[in-house]
Coordinates of N, CA and C in Angstrom, one line a residue:
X1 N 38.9 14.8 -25.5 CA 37.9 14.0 -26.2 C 37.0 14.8 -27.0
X2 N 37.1 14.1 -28.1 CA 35.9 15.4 -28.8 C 34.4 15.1 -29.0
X3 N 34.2 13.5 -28.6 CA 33.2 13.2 -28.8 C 32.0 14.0 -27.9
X4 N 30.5 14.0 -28.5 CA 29.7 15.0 -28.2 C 28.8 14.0 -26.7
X5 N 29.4 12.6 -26.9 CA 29.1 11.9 -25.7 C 29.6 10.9 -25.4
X6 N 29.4 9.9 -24.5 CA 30.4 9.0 -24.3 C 29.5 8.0 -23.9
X7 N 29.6 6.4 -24.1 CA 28.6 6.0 -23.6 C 29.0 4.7 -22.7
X8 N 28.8 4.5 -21.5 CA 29.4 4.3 -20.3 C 28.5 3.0 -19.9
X9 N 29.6 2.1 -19.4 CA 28.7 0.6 -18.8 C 29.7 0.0 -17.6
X10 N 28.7 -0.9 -16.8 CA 29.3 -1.7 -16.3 C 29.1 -2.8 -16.0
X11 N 29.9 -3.6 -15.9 CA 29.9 -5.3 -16.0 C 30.4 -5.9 -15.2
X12 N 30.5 -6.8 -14.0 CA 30.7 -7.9 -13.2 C 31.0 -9.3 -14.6
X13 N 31.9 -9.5 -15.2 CA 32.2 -10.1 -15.8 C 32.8 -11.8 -15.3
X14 N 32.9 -11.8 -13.9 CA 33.0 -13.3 -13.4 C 34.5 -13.3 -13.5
X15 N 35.1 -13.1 -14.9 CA 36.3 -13.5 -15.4 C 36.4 -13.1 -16.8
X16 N 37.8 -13.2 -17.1 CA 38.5 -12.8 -18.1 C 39.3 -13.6 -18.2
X17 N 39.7 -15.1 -17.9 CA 40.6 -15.8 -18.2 C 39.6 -17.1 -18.8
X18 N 40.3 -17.9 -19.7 CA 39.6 -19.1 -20.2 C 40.7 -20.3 -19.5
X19 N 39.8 -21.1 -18.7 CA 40.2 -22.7 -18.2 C 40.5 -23.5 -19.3
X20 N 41.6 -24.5 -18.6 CA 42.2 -24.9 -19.6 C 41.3 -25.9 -20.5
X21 N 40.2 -26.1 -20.3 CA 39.6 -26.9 -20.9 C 38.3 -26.6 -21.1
X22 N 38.6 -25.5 -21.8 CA 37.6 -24.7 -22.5 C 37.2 -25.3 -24.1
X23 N 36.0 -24.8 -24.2 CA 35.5 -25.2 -25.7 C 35.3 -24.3 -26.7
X24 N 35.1 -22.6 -25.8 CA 34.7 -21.7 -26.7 C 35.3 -22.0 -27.7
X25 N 35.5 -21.3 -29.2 CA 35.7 -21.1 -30.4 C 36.8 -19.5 -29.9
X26 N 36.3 -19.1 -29.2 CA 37.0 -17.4 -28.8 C 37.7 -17.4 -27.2
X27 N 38.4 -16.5 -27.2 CA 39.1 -16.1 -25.7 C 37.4 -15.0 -25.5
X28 N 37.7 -15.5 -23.7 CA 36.2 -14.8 -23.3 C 36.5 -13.2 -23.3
X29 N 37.9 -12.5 -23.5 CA 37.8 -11.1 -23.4 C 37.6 -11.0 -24.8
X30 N 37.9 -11.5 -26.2 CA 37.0 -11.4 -27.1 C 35.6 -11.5 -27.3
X31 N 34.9 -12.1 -26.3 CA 33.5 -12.7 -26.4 C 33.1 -11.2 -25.7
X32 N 33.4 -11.2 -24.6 CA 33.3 -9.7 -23.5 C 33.3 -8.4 -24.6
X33 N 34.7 -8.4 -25.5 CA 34.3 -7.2 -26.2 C 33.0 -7.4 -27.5
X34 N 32.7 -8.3 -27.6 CA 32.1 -8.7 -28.9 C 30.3 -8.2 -28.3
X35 N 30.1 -8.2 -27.5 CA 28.8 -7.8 -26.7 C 28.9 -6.2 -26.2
X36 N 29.9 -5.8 -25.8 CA 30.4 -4.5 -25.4 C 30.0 -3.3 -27.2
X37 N 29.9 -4.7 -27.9 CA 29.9 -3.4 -29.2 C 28.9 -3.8 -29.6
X38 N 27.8 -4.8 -29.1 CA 26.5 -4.7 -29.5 C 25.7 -3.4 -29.1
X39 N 26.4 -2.9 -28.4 CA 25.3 -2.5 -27.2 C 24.8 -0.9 -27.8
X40 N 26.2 -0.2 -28.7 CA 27.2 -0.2 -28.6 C 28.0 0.9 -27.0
X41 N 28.6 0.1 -26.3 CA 29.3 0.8 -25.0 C 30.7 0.9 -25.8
X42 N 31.1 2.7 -25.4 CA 32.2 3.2 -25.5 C 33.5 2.9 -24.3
X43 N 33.0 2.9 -23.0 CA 33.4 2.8 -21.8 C 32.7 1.9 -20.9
X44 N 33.8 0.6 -20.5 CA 33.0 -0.5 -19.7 C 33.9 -0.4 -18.7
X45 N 33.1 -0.1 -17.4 CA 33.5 -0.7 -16.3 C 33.6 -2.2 -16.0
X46 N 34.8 -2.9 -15.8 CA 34.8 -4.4 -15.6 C 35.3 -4.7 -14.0
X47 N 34.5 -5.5 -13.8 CA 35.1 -6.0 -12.1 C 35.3 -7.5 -12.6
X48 N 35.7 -8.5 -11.2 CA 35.9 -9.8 -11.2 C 37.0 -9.8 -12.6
X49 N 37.5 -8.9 -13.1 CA 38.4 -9.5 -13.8 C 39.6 -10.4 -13.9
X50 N 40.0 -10.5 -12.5 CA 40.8 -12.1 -11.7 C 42.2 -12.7 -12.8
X51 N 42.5 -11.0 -13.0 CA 44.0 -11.2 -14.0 C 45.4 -10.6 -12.7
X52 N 46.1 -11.4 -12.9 CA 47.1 -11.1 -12.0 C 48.0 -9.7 -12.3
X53 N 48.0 -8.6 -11.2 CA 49.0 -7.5 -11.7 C 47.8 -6.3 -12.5
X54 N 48.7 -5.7 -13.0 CA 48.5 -4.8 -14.5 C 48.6 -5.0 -15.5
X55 N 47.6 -4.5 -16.7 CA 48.1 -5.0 -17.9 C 46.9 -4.3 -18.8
X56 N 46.8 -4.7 -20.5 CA 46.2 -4.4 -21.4 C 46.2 -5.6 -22.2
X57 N 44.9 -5.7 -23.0 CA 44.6 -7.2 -23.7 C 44.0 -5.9 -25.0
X58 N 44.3 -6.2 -26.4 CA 43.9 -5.4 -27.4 C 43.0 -6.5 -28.2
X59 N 41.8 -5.8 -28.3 CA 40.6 -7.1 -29.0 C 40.2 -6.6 -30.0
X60 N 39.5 -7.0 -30.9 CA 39.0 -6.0 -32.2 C 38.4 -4.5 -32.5
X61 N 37.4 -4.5 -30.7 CA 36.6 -3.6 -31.1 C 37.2 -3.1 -29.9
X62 N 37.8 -3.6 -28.6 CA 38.0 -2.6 -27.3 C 39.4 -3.4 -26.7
X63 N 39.8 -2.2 -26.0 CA 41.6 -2.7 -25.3 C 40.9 -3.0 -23.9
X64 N 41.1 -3.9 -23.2 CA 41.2 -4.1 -21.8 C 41.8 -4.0 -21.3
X65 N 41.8 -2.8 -20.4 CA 42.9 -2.7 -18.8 C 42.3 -3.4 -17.7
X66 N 43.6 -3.7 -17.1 CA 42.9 -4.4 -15.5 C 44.0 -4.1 -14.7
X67 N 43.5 -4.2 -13.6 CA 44.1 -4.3 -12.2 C 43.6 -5.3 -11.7
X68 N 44.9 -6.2 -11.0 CA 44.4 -7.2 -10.2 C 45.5 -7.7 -8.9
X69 N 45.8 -8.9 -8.7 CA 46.3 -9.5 -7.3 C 47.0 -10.6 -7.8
X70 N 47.6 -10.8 -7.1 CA 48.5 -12.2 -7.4 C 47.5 -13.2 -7.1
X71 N 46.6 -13.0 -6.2 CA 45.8 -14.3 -5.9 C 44.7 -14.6 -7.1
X72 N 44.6 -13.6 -8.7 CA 43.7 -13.8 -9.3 C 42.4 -13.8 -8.5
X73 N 42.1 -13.1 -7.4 CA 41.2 -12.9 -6.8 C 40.3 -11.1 -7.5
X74 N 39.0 -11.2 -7.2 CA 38.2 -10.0 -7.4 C 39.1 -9.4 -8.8
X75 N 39.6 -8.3 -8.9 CA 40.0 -7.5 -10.2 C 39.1 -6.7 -10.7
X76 N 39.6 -5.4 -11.2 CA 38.7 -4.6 -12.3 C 39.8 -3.8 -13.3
X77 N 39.2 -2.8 -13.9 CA 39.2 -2.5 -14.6 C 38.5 -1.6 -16.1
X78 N 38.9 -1.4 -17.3 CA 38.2 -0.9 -18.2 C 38.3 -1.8 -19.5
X79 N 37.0 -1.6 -20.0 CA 37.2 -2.0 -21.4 C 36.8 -0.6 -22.7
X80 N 37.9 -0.2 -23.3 CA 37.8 1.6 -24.0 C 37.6 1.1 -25.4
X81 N 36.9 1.4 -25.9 CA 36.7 1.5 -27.8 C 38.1 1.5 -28.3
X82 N 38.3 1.3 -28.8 CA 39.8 1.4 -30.1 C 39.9 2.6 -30.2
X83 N 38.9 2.9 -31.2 CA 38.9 4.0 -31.4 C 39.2 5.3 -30.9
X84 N 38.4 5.4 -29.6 CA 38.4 6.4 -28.8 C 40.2 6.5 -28.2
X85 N 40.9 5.2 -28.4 CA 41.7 5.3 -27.5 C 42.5 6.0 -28.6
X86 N 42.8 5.7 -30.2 CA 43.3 6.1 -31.3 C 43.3 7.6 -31.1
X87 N 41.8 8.4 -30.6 CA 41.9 10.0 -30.8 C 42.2 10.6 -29.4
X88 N 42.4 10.2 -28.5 CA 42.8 10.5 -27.5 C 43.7 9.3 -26.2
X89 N 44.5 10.7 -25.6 CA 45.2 10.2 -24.5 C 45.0 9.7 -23.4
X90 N 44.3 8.2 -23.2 CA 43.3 7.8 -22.4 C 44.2 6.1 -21.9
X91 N 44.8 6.8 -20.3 CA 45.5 5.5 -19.8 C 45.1 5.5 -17.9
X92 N 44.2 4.3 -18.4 CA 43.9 3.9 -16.7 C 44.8 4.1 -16.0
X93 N 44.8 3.6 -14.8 CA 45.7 4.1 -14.0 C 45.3 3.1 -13.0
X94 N 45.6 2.0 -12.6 CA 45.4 0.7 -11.8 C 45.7 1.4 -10.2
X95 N 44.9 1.1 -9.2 CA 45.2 1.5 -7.7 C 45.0 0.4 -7.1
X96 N 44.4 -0.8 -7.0 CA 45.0 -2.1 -6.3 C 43.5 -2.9 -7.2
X97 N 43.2 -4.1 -6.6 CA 42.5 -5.0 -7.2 C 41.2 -5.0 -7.1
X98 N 40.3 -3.6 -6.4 CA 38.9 -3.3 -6.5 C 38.8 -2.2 -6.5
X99 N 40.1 -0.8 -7.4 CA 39.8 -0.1 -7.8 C 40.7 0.6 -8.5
X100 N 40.1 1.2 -9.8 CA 40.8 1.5 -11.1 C 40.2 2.4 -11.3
X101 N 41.5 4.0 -12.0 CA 40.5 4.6 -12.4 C 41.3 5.6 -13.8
X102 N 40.2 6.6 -13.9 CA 40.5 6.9 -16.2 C 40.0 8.0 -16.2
X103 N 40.8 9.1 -17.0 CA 40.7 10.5 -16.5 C 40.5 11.1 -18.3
X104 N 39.1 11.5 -18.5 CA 39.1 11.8 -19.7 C 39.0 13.2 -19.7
X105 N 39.7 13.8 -20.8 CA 39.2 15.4 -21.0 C 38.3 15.2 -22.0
X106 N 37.1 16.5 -21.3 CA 36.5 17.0 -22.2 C 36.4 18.5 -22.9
X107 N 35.8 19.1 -23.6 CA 35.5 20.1 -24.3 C 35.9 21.0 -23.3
X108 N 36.5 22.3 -23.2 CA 36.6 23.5 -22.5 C 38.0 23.1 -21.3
X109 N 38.5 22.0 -21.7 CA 39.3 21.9 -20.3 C 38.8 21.6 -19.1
X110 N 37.5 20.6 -19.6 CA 36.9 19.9 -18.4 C 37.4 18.8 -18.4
X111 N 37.3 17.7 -17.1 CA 37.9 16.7 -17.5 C 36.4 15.8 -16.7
X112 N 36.4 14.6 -16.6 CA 36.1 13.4 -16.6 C 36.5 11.9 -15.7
X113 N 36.6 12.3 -14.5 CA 37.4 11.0 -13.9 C 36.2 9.9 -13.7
X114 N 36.5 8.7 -14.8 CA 35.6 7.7 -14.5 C 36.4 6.8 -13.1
X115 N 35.9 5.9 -12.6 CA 36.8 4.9 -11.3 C 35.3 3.8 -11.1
X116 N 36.3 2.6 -11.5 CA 35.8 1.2 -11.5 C 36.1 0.5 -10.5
X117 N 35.0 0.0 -9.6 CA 35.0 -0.4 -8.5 C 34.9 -1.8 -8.4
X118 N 34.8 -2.8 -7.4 CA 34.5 -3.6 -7.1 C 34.6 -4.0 -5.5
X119 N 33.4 -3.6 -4.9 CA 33.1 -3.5 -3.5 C 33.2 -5.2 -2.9
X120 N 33.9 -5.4 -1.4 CA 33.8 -6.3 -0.8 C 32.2 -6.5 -0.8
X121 N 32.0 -8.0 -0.5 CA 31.2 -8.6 0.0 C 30.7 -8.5 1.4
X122 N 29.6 -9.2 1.1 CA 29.0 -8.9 2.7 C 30.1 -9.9 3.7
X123 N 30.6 -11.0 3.1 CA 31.5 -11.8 4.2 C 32.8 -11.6 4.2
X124 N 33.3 -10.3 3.6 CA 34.1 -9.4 4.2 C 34.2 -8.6 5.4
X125 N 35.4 -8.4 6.4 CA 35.5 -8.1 7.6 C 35.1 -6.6 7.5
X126 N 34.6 -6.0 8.1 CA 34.6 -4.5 8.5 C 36.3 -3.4 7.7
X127 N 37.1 -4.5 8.7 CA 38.4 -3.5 8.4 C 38.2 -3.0 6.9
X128 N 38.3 -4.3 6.2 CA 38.1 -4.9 4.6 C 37.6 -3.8 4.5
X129 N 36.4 -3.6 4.4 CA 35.3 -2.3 3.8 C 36.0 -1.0 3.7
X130 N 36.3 -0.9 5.5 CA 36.7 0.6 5.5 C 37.8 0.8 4.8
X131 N 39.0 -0.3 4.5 CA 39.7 -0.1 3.5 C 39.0 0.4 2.5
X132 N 38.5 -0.2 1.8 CA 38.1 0.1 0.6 C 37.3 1.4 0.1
X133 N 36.8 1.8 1.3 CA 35.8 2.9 0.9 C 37.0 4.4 1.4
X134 N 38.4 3.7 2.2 CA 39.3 5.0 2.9 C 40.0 5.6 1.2
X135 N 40.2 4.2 0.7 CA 41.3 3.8 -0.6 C 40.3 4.6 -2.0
X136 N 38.4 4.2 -1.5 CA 38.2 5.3 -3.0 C 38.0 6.9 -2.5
X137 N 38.0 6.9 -0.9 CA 37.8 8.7 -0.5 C 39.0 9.1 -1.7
X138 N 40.1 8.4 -1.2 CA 41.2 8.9 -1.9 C 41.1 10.0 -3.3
X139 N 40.7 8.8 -3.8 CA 40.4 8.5 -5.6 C 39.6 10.2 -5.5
X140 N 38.4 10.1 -5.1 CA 37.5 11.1 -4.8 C 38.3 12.2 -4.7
X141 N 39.1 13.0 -3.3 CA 39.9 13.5 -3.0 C 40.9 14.0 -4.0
X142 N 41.2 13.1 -4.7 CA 42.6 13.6 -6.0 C 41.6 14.1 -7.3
X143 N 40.8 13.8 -7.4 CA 39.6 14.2 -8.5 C 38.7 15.0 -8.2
X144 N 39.2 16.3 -6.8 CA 37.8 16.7 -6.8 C 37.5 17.6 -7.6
X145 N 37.9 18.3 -8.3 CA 37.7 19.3 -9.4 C 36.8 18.6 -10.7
X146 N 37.4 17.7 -10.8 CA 37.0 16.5 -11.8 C 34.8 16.8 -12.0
X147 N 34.6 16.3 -12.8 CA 33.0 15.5 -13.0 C 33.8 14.1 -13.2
X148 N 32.9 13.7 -11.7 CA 33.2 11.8 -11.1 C 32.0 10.9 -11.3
X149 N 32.1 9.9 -12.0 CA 31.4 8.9 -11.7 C 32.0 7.6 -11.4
X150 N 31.7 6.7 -10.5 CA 31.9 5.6 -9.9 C 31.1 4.8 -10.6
X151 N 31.4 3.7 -11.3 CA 30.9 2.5 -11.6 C 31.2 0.9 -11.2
X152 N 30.2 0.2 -11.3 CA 31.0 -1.4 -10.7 C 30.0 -2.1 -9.8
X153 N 30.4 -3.2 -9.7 CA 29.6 -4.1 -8.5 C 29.8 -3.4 -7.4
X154 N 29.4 -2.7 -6.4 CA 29.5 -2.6 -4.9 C 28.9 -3.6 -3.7
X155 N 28.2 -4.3 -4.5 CA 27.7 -5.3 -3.3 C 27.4 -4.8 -2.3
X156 N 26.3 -3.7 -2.6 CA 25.5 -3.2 -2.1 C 24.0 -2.6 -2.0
X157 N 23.4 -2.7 -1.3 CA 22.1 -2.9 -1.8 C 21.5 -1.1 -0.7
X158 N 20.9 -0.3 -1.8 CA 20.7 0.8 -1.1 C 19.4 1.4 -0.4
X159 N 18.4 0.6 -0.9 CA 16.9 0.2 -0.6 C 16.4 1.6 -1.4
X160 N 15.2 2.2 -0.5 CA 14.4 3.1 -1.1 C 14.1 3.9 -0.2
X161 N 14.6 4.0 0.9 CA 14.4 5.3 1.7 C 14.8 6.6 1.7
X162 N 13.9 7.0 0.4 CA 14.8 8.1 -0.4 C 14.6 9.4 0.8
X163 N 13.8 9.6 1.4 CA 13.5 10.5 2.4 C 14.6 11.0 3.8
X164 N 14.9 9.9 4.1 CA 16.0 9.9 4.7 C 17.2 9.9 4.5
X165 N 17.6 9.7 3.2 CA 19.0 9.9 2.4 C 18.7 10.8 1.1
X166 N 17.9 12.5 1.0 CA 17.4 12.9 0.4 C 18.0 13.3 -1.2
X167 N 19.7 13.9 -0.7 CA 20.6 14.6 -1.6 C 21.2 12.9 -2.5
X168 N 21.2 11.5 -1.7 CA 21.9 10.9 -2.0 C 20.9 9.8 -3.2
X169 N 19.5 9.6 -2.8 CA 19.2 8.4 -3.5 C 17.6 8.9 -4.1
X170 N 17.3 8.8 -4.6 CA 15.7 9.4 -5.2 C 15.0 8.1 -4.9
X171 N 13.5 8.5 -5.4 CA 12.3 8.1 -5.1 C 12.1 6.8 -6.0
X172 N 13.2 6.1 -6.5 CA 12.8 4.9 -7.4 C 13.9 4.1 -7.3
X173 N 14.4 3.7 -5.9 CA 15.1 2.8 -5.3 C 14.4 1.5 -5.7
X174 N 15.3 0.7 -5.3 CA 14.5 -0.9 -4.9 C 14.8 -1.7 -3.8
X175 N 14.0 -2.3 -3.1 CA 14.4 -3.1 -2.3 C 14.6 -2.4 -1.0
X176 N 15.5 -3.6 0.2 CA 15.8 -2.9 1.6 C 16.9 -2.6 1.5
X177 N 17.9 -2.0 2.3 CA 19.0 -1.5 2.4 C 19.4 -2.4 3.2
X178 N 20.9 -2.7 2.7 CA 21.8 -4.1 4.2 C 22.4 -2.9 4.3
X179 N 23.7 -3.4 5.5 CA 24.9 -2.9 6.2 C 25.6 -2.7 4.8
X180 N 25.8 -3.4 3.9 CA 26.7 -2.7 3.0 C 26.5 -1.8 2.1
X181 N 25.0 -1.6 2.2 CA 24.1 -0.2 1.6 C 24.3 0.8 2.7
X182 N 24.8 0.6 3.9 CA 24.5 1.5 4.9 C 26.0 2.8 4.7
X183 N 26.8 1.9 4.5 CA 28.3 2.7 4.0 C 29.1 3.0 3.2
X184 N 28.1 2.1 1.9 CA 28.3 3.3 0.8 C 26.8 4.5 0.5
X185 N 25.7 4.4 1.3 CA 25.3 5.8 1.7 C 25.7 6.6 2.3
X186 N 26.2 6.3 3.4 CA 27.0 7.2 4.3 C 28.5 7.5 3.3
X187 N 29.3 7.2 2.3 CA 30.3 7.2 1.7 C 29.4 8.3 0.3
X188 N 28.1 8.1 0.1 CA 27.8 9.1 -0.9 C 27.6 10.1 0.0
X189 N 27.0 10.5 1.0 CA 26.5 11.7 1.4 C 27.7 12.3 1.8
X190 N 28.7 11.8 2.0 CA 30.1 12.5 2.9 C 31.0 13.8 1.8
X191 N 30.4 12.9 0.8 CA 31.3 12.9 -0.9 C 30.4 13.8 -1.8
X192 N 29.4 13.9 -1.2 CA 27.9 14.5 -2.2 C 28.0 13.8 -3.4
X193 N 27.5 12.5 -3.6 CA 27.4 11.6 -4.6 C 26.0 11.2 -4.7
X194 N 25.4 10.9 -5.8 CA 24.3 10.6 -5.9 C 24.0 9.0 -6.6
X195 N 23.1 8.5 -6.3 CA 22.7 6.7 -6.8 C 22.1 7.2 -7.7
X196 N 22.8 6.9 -9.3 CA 22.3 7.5 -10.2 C 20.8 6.5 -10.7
X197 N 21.1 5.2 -9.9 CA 19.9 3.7 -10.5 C 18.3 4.3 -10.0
X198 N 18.6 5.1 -9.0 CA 17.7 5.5 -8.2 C 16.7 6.7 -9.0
X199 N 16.9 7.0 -9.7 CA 16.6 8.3 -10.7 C 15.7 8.3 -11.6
X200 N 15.4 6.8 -12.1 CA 14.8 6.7 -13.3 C 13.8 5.5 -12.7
X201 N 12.3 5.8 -13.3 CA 11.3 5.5 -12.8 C 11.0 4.2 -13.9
X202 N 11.5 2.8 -13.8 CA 11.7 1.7 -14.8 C 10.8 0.5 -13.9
X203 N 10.4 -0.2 -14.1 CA 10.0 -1.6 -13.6 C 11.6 -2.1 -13.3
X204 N 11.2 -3.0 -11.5 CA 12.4 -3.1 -11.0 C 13.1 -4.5 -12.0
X205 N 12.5 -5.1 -12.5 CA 13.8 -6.1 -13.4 C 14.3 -5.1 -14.2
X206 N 14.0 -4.1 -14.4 CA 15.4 -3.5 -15.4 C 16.2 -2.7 -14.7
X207 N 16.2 -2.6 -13.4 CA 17.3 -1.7 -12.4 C 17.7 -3.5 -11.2
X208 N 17.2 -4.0 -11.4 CA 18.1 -5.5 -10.2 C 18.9 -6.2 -11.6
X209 N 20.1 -6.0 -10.6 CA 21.8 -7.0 -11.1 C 22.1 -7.9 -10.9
X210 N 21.2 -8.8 -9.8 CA 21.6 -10.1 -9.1 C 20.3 -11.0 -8.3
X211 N 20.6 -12.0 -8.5 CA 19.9 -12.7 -7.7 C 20.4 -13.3 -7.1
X212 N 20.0 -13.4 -5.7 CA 20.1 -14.3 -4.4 C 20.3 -15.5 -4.5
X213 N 21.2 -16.7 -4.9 CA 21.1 -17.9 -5.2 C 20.4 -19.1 -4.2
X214 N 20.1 -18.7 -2.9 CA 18.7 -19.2 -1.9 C 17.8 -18.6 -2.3
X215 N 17.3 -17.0 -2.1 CA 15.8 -16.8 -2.0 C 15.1 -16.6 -3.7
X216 N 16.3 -16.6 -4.2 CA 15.7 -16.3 -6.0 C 15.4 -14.8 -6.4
X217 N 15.9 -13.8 -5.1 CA 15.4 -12.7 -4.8 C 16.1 -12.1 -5.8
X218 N 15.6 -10.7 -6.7 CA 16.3 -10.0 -7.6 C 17.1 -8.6 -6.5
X219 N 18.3 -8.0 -6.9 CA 18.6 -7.2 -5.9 C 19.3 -6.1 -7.0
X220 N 19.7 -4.9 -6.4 CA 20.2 -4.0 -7.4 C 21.8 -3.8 -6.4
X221 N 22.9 -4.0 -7.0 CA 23.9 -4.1 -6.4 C 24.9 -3.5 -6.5
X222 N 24.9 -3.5 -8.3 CA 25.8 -2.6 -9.1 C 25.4 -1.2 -9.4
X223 N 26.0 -0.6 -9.7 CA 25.5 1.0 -8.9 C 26.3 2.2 -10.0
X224 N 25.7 2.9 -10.3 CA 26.5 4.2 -11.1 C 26.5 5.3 -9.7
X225 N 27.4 5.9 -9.8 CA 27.4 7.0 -8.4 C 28.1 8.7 -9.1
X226 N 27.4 9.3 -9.3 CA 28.0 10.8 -10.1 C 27.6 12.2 -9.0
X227 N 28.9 12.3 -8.7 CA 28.8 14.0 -7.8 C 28.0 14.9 -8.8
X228 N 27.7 16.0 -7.9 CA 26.6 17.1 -8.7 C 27.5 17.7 -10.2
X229 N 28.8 18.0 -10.3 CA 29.4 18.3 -11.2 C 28.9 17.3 -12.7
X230 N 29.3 15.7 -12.4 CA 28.7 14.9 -12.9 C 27.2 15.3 -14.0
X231 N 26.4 15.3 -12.5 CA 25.1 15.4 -13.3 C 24.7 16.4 -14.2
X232 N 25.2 17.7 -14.2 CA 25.1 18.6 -14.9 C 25.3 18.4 -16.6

């Protein structure tokens, strides 16, 4: 890739498929890309994408890949600029239905492994989790030479105890930490990953992704995660 930068997002998108009794004027992965190039994002991480299998959708401004399940359940994925895909050799690589990942070179024979997540929920079983977190060591493990970043919903909330998780989360956390903050901290510190949301000193509505649909509570869930290679 020769670009001098790359500009990287991610999105819990609900879906990518239109019901049959829809009104839009557009298919919603045109609408999805049509916002993706306001912004303008080169590289979108997509979750909830809830397309069955593997595949590629080509839209004006960006190609979407996905990974998903037969059950159209959870899914992720990417959404890549055209362009970018035009100057270089840039093909996801689907690993089951909450994790995808995209291996860019850069300048000097560095490379780039982005990996799009989408973490179980809290009313997901234990087993569930540790699946998921054994299935991205993996990802981790085959990329470790790589500069990694993790993107995506994790459905997880990391709080602000930066003191106690010192190498993994900085001093501009939000919120408490649950059980499903507890193991993907323990899943950064194992991996030496860092909560990139954590880093930058913003008023917390511009770092919370979600709200609590009982307490109205804002929460930060969705997560950028980059080993020290990364940060550099």
């Amino acid at each position: 890739c020769k670009s001098l930068s790359l500009r990287l997002g991610a999105w819990n998108v609900r879906t990518t498929n239109d019901s049959d009794d829809s009104i839009r004027p557009e298919r919603a992965t045109a609408i999805i890309c049509k916002e993706l190039d306001k912004a303008p994002i080169d590289i979108c991480a997509l979750s909830e994408v809830r397309r069955p299998g593997s595949g590629n959708l080509v839209e004006k401004s960006h190609t979407i890949f996905w990974s998903g399940s037969d059950k159209k359940e959870a899914g992720v994925g990417f959404a890549v600029r055209n362009d970018l895909l035009n100057k270089s050799d840039l093909n996801p690589i689907p690993i089951n239905d909450r994790i995808s990942k995209l291996r860019v070179m850069l300048k000097n024979n560095d490379y780039l492994t982005l990996i799009s997540v989408y973490g179980p929920t809290m009313q997901r079983t234990l087993d569930k989790k540790e699946q998921f977190y054994e299935q991205l060591g993996d990802c981790l493990e085959d990329a470790h030479n790589d500069r990694i970043v993790i993107l995506g919903d994790l459905n997880a909330r990391v709080g602000k105890d930066w003191s106690s998780w010192p190498s993994v989360i900085v001093k501009h956390g939000v919120g408490n930490m649950n059980s499903n903050g507890l193991m993907l901290l323990e899943f950064c510190s194992r991996y030496q990953l860092c909560v990139m949301g954590t880093m930058f000193q913003m008023k917390n509505s511009l770092k919370t992704t979600w709200q609590h649909p009982r307490s109205k509570h804002f929460h930060q869930i969705d997560h950028v995660l980059a080993n020290t290679h990364a940060k550099q």
